[in-house]
Amino acid sequence: MPTNLPPVTRNLLIANVLVFALQYLLQDQDTLALTRWFALWPVGHDIAVDLGAGGVAGIGFRPWQLITYGFMHGNVMHIVLNMYALYMFGGLIERVMGTRRFTIYYFVCLVAAAVAQLAVVYLFEPDRMYPTVGASGAVFGLLGAFAMLFPREKLMLIPIPIGIPAWLFVTLYGVAELVFGVTGTLSGVAHFAHLGGLAAGLVLLWAWGVRPPPRHRF
């Protein structure tokens, strides 16, 4: 388990926790104080939302939301799971990639996840007007990087109580996300955003010339 975290991973963890704390202090779930501006809203016309006490907010997509949504979370469990994954995988991958490449990689995955989510909503749920938040798309990119760099390291896929190779773990997870997304299972989860982050990460690694290490032969 990582101890001394490299700078980008450490700062991402701090930023996410601080933003979530601000959401809590501003009672964002009810007031939309941050969500109205920084969550990822579907592309299209703005909508008017009654904030109570005579307040009305015009809410819709803004370009900066492609990044800012990734620092907001819906509840405590949401941020705990994402930050745990960032803590477990981010530091290791940052050390391997270096700070500059890791930063590029993380934000490419984050933006790609947002674009995938926007595209799916625009094409298949044009009447939907709900925001997307969370670092999950970038986290899936980190999972893809871990599987590419350390394919034979063992990870545990709940509820299977045994470790399985990272490449198989990520493959099964990706297939599950695709099935969930297509069938509408586990509604309220941005399955295609996860897949967008994972796919973008793998494509970027391939473009950088990163390949899985060769298998040892005996």
Short mmCIF file of C-alpha atoms in Angstrom, two decimals, residues 59-205:
data_model
loop_
_atom_site.label_atom_id
_atom_site.label_comp_id
_atom_site.label_asym_id
_atom_site.label_seq_id
_atom_site.Cartn_x
_atom_site.Cartn_y
_atom_site.Cartn_z
CA ILE A 59 -28.84 25.48 -15.45
CA GLY A 60 -27.15 23.83 -18.41
CA PHE A 61 -23.89 22.66 -19.95
CA ARG A 62 -20.77 24.83 -19.69
CA PRO A 63 -17.38 23.85 -21.17
CA TRP A 64 -15.50 23.92 -17.86
CA GLN A 65 -17.84 21.23 -16.53
CA LEU A 66 -15.84 18.70 -18.57
CA ILE A 67 -13.25 18.92 -15.79
CA THR A 68 -15.00 20.34 -12.72
CA TYR A 69 -17.55 17.52 -12.51
CA GLY A 70 -14.70 15.16 -11.65
CA PHE A 71 -14.05 16.93 -8.34
CA MET A 72 -17.64 16.67 -7.08
CA HIS A 73 -19.35 13.63 -5.58
CA GLY A 74 -22.90 12.62 -4.80
CA ASN A 75 -22.47 11.18 -1.31
CA VAL A 76 -19.93 9.91 1.20
CA MET A 77 -19.73 6.38 -0.23
CA HIS A 78 -19.19 7.80 -3.71
CA ILE A 79 -16.16 9.85 -2.74
CA VAL A 80 -14.76 7.17 -0.40
CA LEU A 81 -14.71 4.55 -3.15
CA ASN A 82 -13.21 6.89 -5.74
CA MET A 83 -10.58 8.31 -3.42
CA TYR A 84 -9.64 4.85 -2.18
CA ALA A 85 -9.03 3.77 -5.79
CA LEU A 86 -7.09 6.96 -6.51
CA TYR A 87 -4.99 6.37 -3.39
CA MET A 88 -4.32 2.72 -4.23
CA PHE A 89 -3.47 3.12 -7.91
CA GLY A 90 -2.68 6.79 -8.52
CA GLY A 91 0.60 7.02 -6.63
CA LEU A 92 2.03 3.87 -8.17
CA ILE A 93 1.06 4.88 -11.70
CA GLU A 94 2.34 8.43 -11.21
CA ARG A 95 5.74 7.06 -10.15
CA VAL A 96 5.88 4.88 -13.25
CA MET A 97 4.65 7.53 -15.71
CA GLY A 98 6.20 10.61 -14.14
CA THR A 99 4.30 13.68 -12.97
CA ARG A 100 3.76 15.32 -16.35
CA ARG A 101 2.46 12.25 -18.17
CA PHE A 102 0.34 11.19 -15.23
CA THR A 103 -1.34 14.60 -15.13
CA ILE A 104 -2.07 14.45 -18.86
CA TYR A 105 -3.32 10.89 -18.55
CA TYR A 106 -5.65 11.60 -15.62
CA PHE A 107 -7.32 14.60 -17.21
CA VAL A 108 -7.61 13.02 -20.66
CA CYS A 109 -9.48 10.12 -19.05
CA LEU A 110 -11.64 12.54 -17.05
CA VAL A 111 -12.60 14.60 -20.10
CA ALA A 112 -13.12 11.52 -22.29
CA ALA A 113 -15.47 10.09 -19.67
CA ALA A 114 -17.47 13.33 -19.70
CA VAL A 115 -17.67 13.36 -23.50
CA ALA A 116 -18.85 9.74 -23.55
CA GLN A 117 -21.54 10.52 -20.98
CA LEU A 118 -22.70 13.61 -22.87
CA ALA A 119 -22.84 11.69 -26.15
CA VAL A 120 -24.88 8.82 -24.73
CA VAL A 121 -27.35 11.16 -23.02
CA TYR A 122 -27.68 13.32 -26.15
CA LEU A 123 -28.25 10.35 -28.46
CA PHE A 124 -30.35 8.05 -26.30
CA GLU A 125 -31.81 10.13 -23.45
CA PRO A 126 -32.41 13.57 -25.00
CA ASP A 127 -35.06 14.49 -22.42
CA ARG A 128 -32.84 13.70 -19.44
CA MET A 129 -31.71 16.72 -17.44
CA TYR A 130 -29.71 15.33 -14.53
CA PRO A 131 -26.12 16.19 -13.64
CA THR A 132 -23.16 13.82 -13.58
CA VAL A 133 -20.48 14.07 -10.89
CA GLY A 134 -17.51 12.05 -9.74
CA ALA A 135 -13.95 11.04 -10.52
CA SER A 136 -14.97 7.54 -11.59
CA GLY A 137 -14.14 8.05 -15.27
CA ALA A 138 -10.55 9.01 -14.43
CA VAL A 139 -10.36 6.17 -11.88
CA PHE A 140 -11.33 3.68 -14.58
CA GLY A 141 -8.50 5.11 -16.65
CA LEU A 142 -6.15 4.37 -13.74
CA LEU A 143 -7.47 0.82 -13.57
CA GLY A 144 -6.73 0.43 -17.26
CA ALA A 145 -3.20 1.74 -16.77
CA PHE A 146 -2.62 -0.65 -13.87
CA ALA A 147 -3.83 -3.58 -15.97
CA MET A 148 -1.56 -2.54 -18.84
CA LEU A 149 1.52 -1.98 -16.70
CA PHE A 150 1.02 -4.81 -14.20
CA PRO A 151 -1.26 -7.31 -15.98
CA ARG A 152 -0.43 -10.26 -13.74
CA GLU A 153 -0.78 -8.51 -10.39
CA LYS A 154 -3.74 -9.90 -8.45
CA LEU A 155 -6.85 -7.85 -7.68
CA MET A 156 -10.06 -8.94 -6.01
CA LEU A 157 -13.41 -8.54 -7.76
CA ILE A 158 -16.24 -8.47 -5.21
CA PRO A 159 -18.01 -10.85 -4.55
CA ILE A 160 -15.40 -13.29 -5.88
CA PRO A 161 -13.22 -14.00 -2.81
CA ILE A 162 -10.04 -14.76 -4.76
CA GLY A 163 -7.43 -12.62 -6.45
CA ILE A 164 -7.49 -12.54 -10.24
CA PRO A 165 -4.94 -11.05 -12.66
CA ALA A 166 -5.34 -7.31 -13.21
CA TRP A 167 -5.92 -7.69 -16.96
CA LEU A 168 -8.81 -10.09 -16.31
CA PHE A 169 -10.18 -7.94 -13.49
CA VAL A 170 -10.37 -4.88 -15.71
CA THR A 171 -11.77 -6.88 -18.63
CA LEU A 172 -14.57 -8.33 -16.49
CA TYR A 173 -15.26 -4.94 -14.94
CA GLY A 174 -15.43 -3.32 -18.38
CA VAL A 175 -17.80 -5.98 -19.72
CA ALA A 176 -20.00 -5.60 -16.65
CA GLU A 177 -20.16 -1.83 -17.14
CA LEU A 178 -21.13 -2.30 -20.78
CA VAL A 179 -23.88 -4.75 -19.87
CA PHE A 180 -25.15 -2.50 -17.09
CA GLY A 181 -25.15 0.49 -19.41
CA VAL A 182 -26.95 -1.22 -22.28
CA THR A 183 -29.56 -2.90 -20.09
CA GLY A 184 -30.11 0.06 -17.79
CA THR A 185 -29.10 -1.96 -14.74
CA LEU A 186 -27.95 0.02 -11.69
CA SER A 187 -29.57 3.22 -12.89
CA GLY A 188 -28.05 6.42 -11.58
CA VAL A 189 -24.52 5.24 -12.38
CA ALA A 190 -22.71 6.71 -15.40
CA HIS A 191 -21.60 3.39 -16.87
CA PHE A 192 -20.63 4.83 -20.25
CA ALA A 193 -18.56 7.53 -18.57
CA HIS A 194 -16.60 4.75 -16.87
CA LEU A 195 -16.10 3.02 -20.20
CA GLY A 196 -15.11 6.29 -21.86
CA GLY A 197 -12.41 6.91 -19.27
CA LEU A 198 -11.12 3.34 -19.54
CA ALA A 199 -11.07 3.35 -23.35
CA ALA A 200 -9.37 6.75 -23.56
CA GLY A 201 -6.70 5.65 -21.12
CA LEU A 202 -5.90 2.49 -23.04
CA VAL A 203 -5.77 4.37 -26.35
CA LEU A 204 -3.47 7.02 -24.88
CA LEU A 205 -1.14 4.39 -23.41
#
